[in-house]
């Protein structure tokens, strides 16, 4: 049984983390905090330019892989590259996501597929590819970045909210499947985050959660004692707009 419980600076040394959508925003903040605590990190994204910049900033303990999680073959290759480069895999953070908003009547079929295939199917592809490698390491973590929108639907967000609600259910079921393999699955559901991803103007408003706040939650989860499993964490701005 894997009973390791990192609790201090550098205690993630030897751990290998894969962060999808890791070239910017929440994913980049997660990769940065994990590497600052000693882990090696593989980041993925679809923009080679963004990946190059992130890799340069994160340093030598990182590997940047251009991949589209909507493609199951890309997801397989991403996991294969991570394991081949660093020798194993301990943590998977499924962070890649898109938000396209509009009323159902006006939404294109292409936009629907983009949202659902990125936010939900992509997580399935990455988990399916990663689980055998996590088992080989004696356990690990799968952390899926969801959204409060999954449990708080809003007009104009039907596709996005549905994809995140599906992710919440997927995470809950997967948690029950793999917990006896010492793979802990958690879903992190932030509210409004200052990344430019949010709907409408004012995405950088100072009342919003910062990407580093979400990254801290991910770090804290990984550092939890092996006997405990916080399977869902909701993160809200402490003083939202009135």
GROMACS .gro file of C-alpha atoms in nm:
model
  242
    1UNK     CA    1   0.000   0.000   0.000
    2UNK     CA    2   0.123   0.345  -0.088
    3UNK     CA    3   0.136   0.537   0.242
    4UNK     CA    4   0.356   0.830   0.144
    5UNK     CA    5   0.231   1.167   0.263
    6UNK     CA    6   0.441   1.465   0.148
    7UNK     CA    7   0.421   1.742   0.404
    8UNK     CA    8   0.709   1.980   0.339
    9UNK     CA    9   0.902   2.176   0.081
   10UNK     CA   10   1.070   1.940  -0.165
   11UNK     CA   11   0.868   1.643  -0.041
   12UNK     CA   12   0.726   1.586  -0.391
   13UNK     CA   13   1.074   1.502  -0.518
   14UNK     CA   14   1.059   1.191  -0.732
   15UNK     CA   15   0.692   1.242  -0.811
   16UNK     CA   16   0.583   1.288  -1.173
   17UNK     CA   17   0.274   1.494  -1.250
   18UNK     CA   18   0.088   1.538  -1.577
   19UNK     CA   19  -0.110   1.862  -1.610
   20UNK     CA   20  -0.329   1.900  -1.917
   21UNK     CA   21  -0.390   2.256  -2.030
   22UNK     CA   22  -0.072   2.337  -1.840
   23UNK     CA   23   0.070   2.614  -2.054
   24UNK     CA   24  -0.134   2.897  -1.903
   25UNK     CA   25  -0.398   2.994  -1.647
   26UNK     CA   26  -0.490   2.743  -1.378
   27UNK     CA   27  -0.290   2.461  -1.536
   28UNK     CA   28   0.030   2.665  -1.546
   29UNK     CA   29  -0.018   2.771  -1.183
   30UNK     CA   30  -0.062   2.406  -1.084
   31UNK     CA   31   0.250   2.297  -1.272
   32UNK     CA   32   0.448   2.580  -1.115
   33UNK     CA   33   0.350   2.497  -0.757
   34UNK     CA   34   0.415   2.125  -0.805
   35UNK     CA   35   0.760   2.180  -0.954
   36UNK     CA   36   0.841   2.432  -0.679
   37UNK     CA   37   0.778   2.149  -0.431
   38UNK     CA   38   1.012   1.911  -0.610
   39UNK     CA   39   0.792   1.727  -0.858
   40UNK     CA   40   0.865   1.680  -1.226
   41UNK     CA   41   0.581   1.801  -1.446
   42UNK     CA   42   0.456   1.726  -1.794
   43UNK     CA   43   0.239   2.001  -1.935
   44UNK     CA   44   0.022   1.972  -2.243
   45UNK     CA   45  -0.162   2.214  -2.465
   46UNK     CA   46  -0.250   2.285  -2.825
   47UNK     CA   47  -0.038   2.598  -2.872
   48UNK     CA   48   0.331   2.532  -2.929
   49UNK     CA   49   0.408   2.898  -2.858
   50UNK     CA   50   0.234   2.891  -2.519
   51UNK     CA   51   0.402   2.562  -2.434
   52UNK     CA   52   0.747   2.693  -2.520
   53UNK     CA   53   0.698   2.999  -2.299
   54UNK     CA   54   0.565   2.792  -2.010
   55UNK     CA   55   0.846   2.539  -2.038
   56UNK     CA   56   1.106   2.815  -2.035
   57UNK     CA   57   0.954   2.962  -1.719
   58UNK     CA   58   0.899   2.634  -1.535
   59UNK     CA   59   1.252   2.507  -1.588
   60UNK     CA   60   1.433   2.180  -1.652
   61UNK     CA   61   1.208   1.951  -1.448
   62UNK     CA   62   0.931   1.994  -1.704
   63UNK     CA   63   0.837   1.840  -2.036
   64UNK     CA   64   0.604   2.023  -2.274
   65UNK     CA   65   0.396   1.809  -2.508
   66UNK     CA   66   0.172   1.949  -2.779
   67UNK     CA   67  -0.144   1.739  -2.764
   68UNK     CA   68  -0.520   1.768  -2.802
   69UNK     CA   69  -0.700   1.571  -2.531
   70UNK     CA   70  -1.006   1.544  -2.756
   71UNK     CA   71  -0.808   1.292  -2.961
   72UNK     CA   72  -0.776   0.957  -2.780
   73UNK     CA   73  -0.454   0.881  -2.967
   74UNK     CA   74  -0.308   1.215  -2.853
   75UNK     CA   75  -0.406   1.134  -2.494
   76UNK     CA   76  -0.233   0.797  -2.518
   77UNK     CA   77   0.077   0.956  -2.667
   78UNK     CA   78   0.081   1.224  -2.397
   79UNK     CA   79   0.081   0.968  -2.117
   80UNK     CA   80   0.336   0.754  -2.303
   81UNK     CA   81   0.568   1.053  -2.342
   82UNK     CA   82   0.536   1.141  -1.973
   83UNK     CA   83   0.620   0.788  -1.859
   84UNK     CA   84   0.897   0.750  -2.114
   85UNK     CA   85   1.063   1.077  -2.022
   86UNK     CA   86   1.040   1.061  -1.642
   87UNK     CA   87   1.007   0.686  -1.583
   88UNK     CA   88   0.659   0.678  -1.436
   89UNK     CA   89   0.349   0.873  -1.341
   90UNK     CA   90   0.212   0.961  -0.997
   91UNK     CA   91  -0.033   1.250  -1.045
   92UNK     CA   92  -0.273   1.338  -1.327
   93UNK     CA   93  -0.440   1.678  -1.323
   94UNK     CA   94  -0.710   1.697  -1.589
   95UNK     CA   95  -0.733   2.072  -1.629
   96UNK     CA   96  -0.777   2.125  -2.005
   97UNK     CA   97  -1.114   2.285  -2.068
   98UNK     CA   98  -1.303   2.524  -2.292
   99UNK     CA   99  -1.597   2.752  -2.232
  100UNK     CA  100  -1.817   2.854  -2.525
  101UNK     CA  101  -2.140   3.018  -2.418
  102UNK     CA  102  -2.471   3.087  -2.587
  103UNK     CA  103  -2.830   2.975  -2.598
  104UNK     CA  104  -2.900   2.620  -2.709
  105UNK     CA  105  -3.104   2.736  -3.009
  106UNK     CA  106  -2.811   2.934  -3.145
  107UNK     CA  107  -2.528   2.697  -3.056
  108UNK     CA  108  -2.361   2.512  -3.340
  109UNK     CA  109  -2.315   2.137  -3.330
  110UNK     CA  110  -1.941   2.195  -3.367
  111UNK     CA  111  -1.928   2.412  -3.054
  112UNK     CA  112  -2.127   2.153  -2.859
  113UNK     CA  113  -1.880   1.882  -2.956
  114UNK     CA  114  -1.581   2.103  -2.876
  115UNK     CA  115  -1.708   2.165  -2.523
  116UNK     CA  116  -1.816   1.812  -2.438
  117UNK     CA  117  -1.519   1.640  -2.602
  118UNK     CA  118  -1.268   1.866  -2.427
  119UNK     CA  119  -1.426   1.897  -2.083
  120UNK     CA  120  -1.553   1.541  -2.048
  121UNK     CA  121  -1.431   1.297  -2.314
  122UNK     CA  122  -1.075   1.428  -2.291
  123UNK     CA  123  -1.070   1.349  -1.919
  124UNK     CA  124  -1.187   0.995  -1.991
  125UNK     CA  125  -0.917   0.945  -2.255
  126UNK     CA  126  -0.641   1.068  -2.025
  127UNK     CA  127  -0.762   0.869  -1.724
  128UNK     CA  128  -0.796   0.550  -1.926
  129UNK     CA  129  -0.441   0.589  -2.054
  130UNK     CA  130  -0.294   0.685  -1.716
  131UNK     CA  131  -0.453   0.440  -1.472
  132UNK     CA  132  -0.233   0.139  -1.561
  133UNK     CA  133   0.078   0.351  -1.498
  134UNK     CA  134  -0.055   0.482  -1.167
  135UNK     CA  135  -0.118   0.123  -1.062
  136UNK     CA  136   0.241   0.034  -1.151
  137UNK     CA  137   0.360   0.304  -0.910
  138UNK     CA  138   0.146   0.162  -0.630
  139UNK     CA  139  -0.114   0.439  -0.644
  140UNK     CA  140  -0.134   0.811  -0.698
  141UNK     CA  141  -0.376   1.094  -0.762
  142UNK     CA  142  -0.620   1.191  -1.035
  143UNK     CA  143  -0.747   1.545  -0.985
  144UNK     CA  144  -1.014   1.673  -1.223
  145UNK     CA  145  -1.068   2.047  -1.246
  146UNK     CA  146  -1.442   2.099  -1.275
  147UNK     CA  147  -1.649   2.410  -1.200
  148UNK     CA  148  -1.927   2.525  -0.971
  149UNK     CA  149  -2.122   2.554  -1.298
  150UNK     CA  150  -2.159   2.176  -1.286
  151UNK     CA  151  -2.397   2.205  -0.993
  152UNK     CA  152  -2.521   2.560  -1.057
  153UNK     CA  153  -2.646   2.578  -1.418
  154UNK     CA  154  -2.712   2.916  -1.577
  155UNK     CA  155  -2.882   3.040  -1.892
  156UNK     CA  156  -2.646   3.054  -2.186
  157UNK     CA  157  -2.422   2.787  -2.038
  158UNK     CA  158  -2.614   2.467  -2.112
  159UNK     CA  159  -2.329   2.292  -2.290
  160UNK     CA  160  -2.060   2.403  -2.048
  161UNK     CA  161  -2.269   2.324  -1.738
  162UNK     CA  162  -2.364   1.984  -1.879
  163UNK     CA  163  -2.001   1.899  -1.948
  164UNK     CA  164  -1.898   1.989  -1.594
  165UNK     CA  165  -2.192   1.806  -1.437
  166UNK     CA  166  -2.087   1.503  -1.638
  167UNK     CA  167  -1.730   1.547  -1.517
  168UNK     CA  168  -1.850   1.558  -1.156
  169UNK     CA  169  -2.038   1.230  -1.199
  170UNK     CA  170  -1.748   1.071  -1.386
  171UNK     CA  171  -1.509   1.169  -1.107
  172UNK     CA  172  -1.735   1.026  -0.837
  173UNK     CA  173  -1.771   0.693  -1.018
  174UNK     CA  174  -1.399   0.670  -1.099
  175UNK     CA  175  -1.311   0.744  -0.737
  176UNK     CA  176  -1.508   0.438  -0.630
  177UNK     CA  177  -1.350   0.221  -0.900
  178UNK     CA  178  -0.984   0.284  -0.821
  179UNK     CA  179  -0.968   0.372  -0.450
  180UNK     CA  180  -0.867   0.017  -0.357
  181UNK     CA  181  -0.573   0.049  -0.595
  182UNK     CA  182  -0.458   0.342  -0.378
  183UNK     CA  183  -0.545   0.585  -0.656
  184UNK     CA  184  -0.727   0.879  -0.502
  185UNK     CA  185  -0.962   1.075  -0.727
  186UNK     CA  186  -1.077   1.424  -0.641
  187UNK     CA  187  -1.279   1.687  -0.823
  188UNK     CA  188  -1.188   2.052  -0.766
  189UNK     CA  189  -1.473   2.289  -0.850
  190UNK     CA  190  -1.377   2.658  -0.852
  191UNK     CA  191  -1.611   2.947  -0.903
  192UNK     CA  192  -1.503   3.264  -1.085
  193UNK     CA  193  -1.129   3.256  -1.156
  194UNK     CA  194  -0.930   3.551  -1.290
  195UNK     CA  195  -0.792   3.385  -1.602
  196UNK     CA  196  -0.980   3.550  -1.888
  197UNK     CA  197  -1.179   3.226  -1.928
  198UNK     CA  198  -1.488   3.354  -1.748
  199UNK     CA  199  -1.795   3.488  -1.920
  200UNK     CA  200  -1.827   3.857  -1.976
  201UNK     CA  201  -1.597   4.145  -1.897
  202UNK     CA  202  -1.388   4.200  -1.591
  203UNK     CA  203  -1.218   3.861  -1.587
  204UNK     CA  204  -0.928   4.010  -1.391
  205UNK     CA  205  -1.149   4.161  -1.118
  206UNK     CA  206  -0.974   4.154  -0.782
  207UNK     CA  207  -1.267   3.978  -0.612
  208UNK     CA  208  -1.213   3.663  -0.815
  209UNK     CA  209  -1.018   3.353  -0.723
  210UNK     CA  210  -0.662   3.357  -0.854
  211UNK     CA  211  -0.513   3.059  -1.044
  212UNK     CA  212  -0.264   3.020  -0.760
  213UNK     CA  213  -0.554   2.959  -0.519
  214UNK     CA  214  -0.668   2.659  -0.723
  215UNK     CA  215  -0.309   2.539  -0.747
  216UNK     CA  216  -0.281   2.553  -0.368
  217UNK     CA  217  -0.586   2.327  -0.335
  218UNK     CA  218  -0.427   2.074  -0.573
  219UNK     CA  219  -0.102   2.081  -0.376
  220UNK     CA  220  -0.288   2.037  -0.047
  221UNK     CA  221  -0.478   1.738  -0.186
  222UNK     CA  222  -0.160   1.563  -0.293
  223UNK     CA  223  -0.010   1.626   0.049
  224UNK     CA  224  -0.307   1.478   0.238
  225UNK     CA  225  -0.239   1.170   0.453
  226UNK     CA  226  -0.287   0.852   0.252
  227UNK     CA  227  -0.571   0.744   0.484
  228UNK     CA  228  -0.795   1.033   0.375
  229UNK     CA  229  -0.965   1.123   0.051
  230UNK     CA  230  -1.126   1.467   0.001
  231UNK     CA  231  -1.318   1.359  -0.308
  232UNK     CA  232  -1.463   1.701  -0.392
  233UNK     CA  233  -1.345   2.051  -0.310
  234UNK     CA  234  -1.554   2.360  -0.391
  235UNK     CA  235  -1.368   2.690  -0.406
  236UNK     CA  236  -1.552   3.022  -0.409
  237UNK     CA  237  -1.451   3.386  -0.398
  238UNK     CA  238  -1.476   3.488  -0.034
  239UNK     CA  239  -1.628   3.827  -0.121
  240UNK     CA  240  -1.800   3.809  -0.461
  241UNK     CA  241  -1.974   4.101  -0.625
  242UNK     CA  242  -2.307   4.192  -0.467
   0.00000   0.00000   0.00000
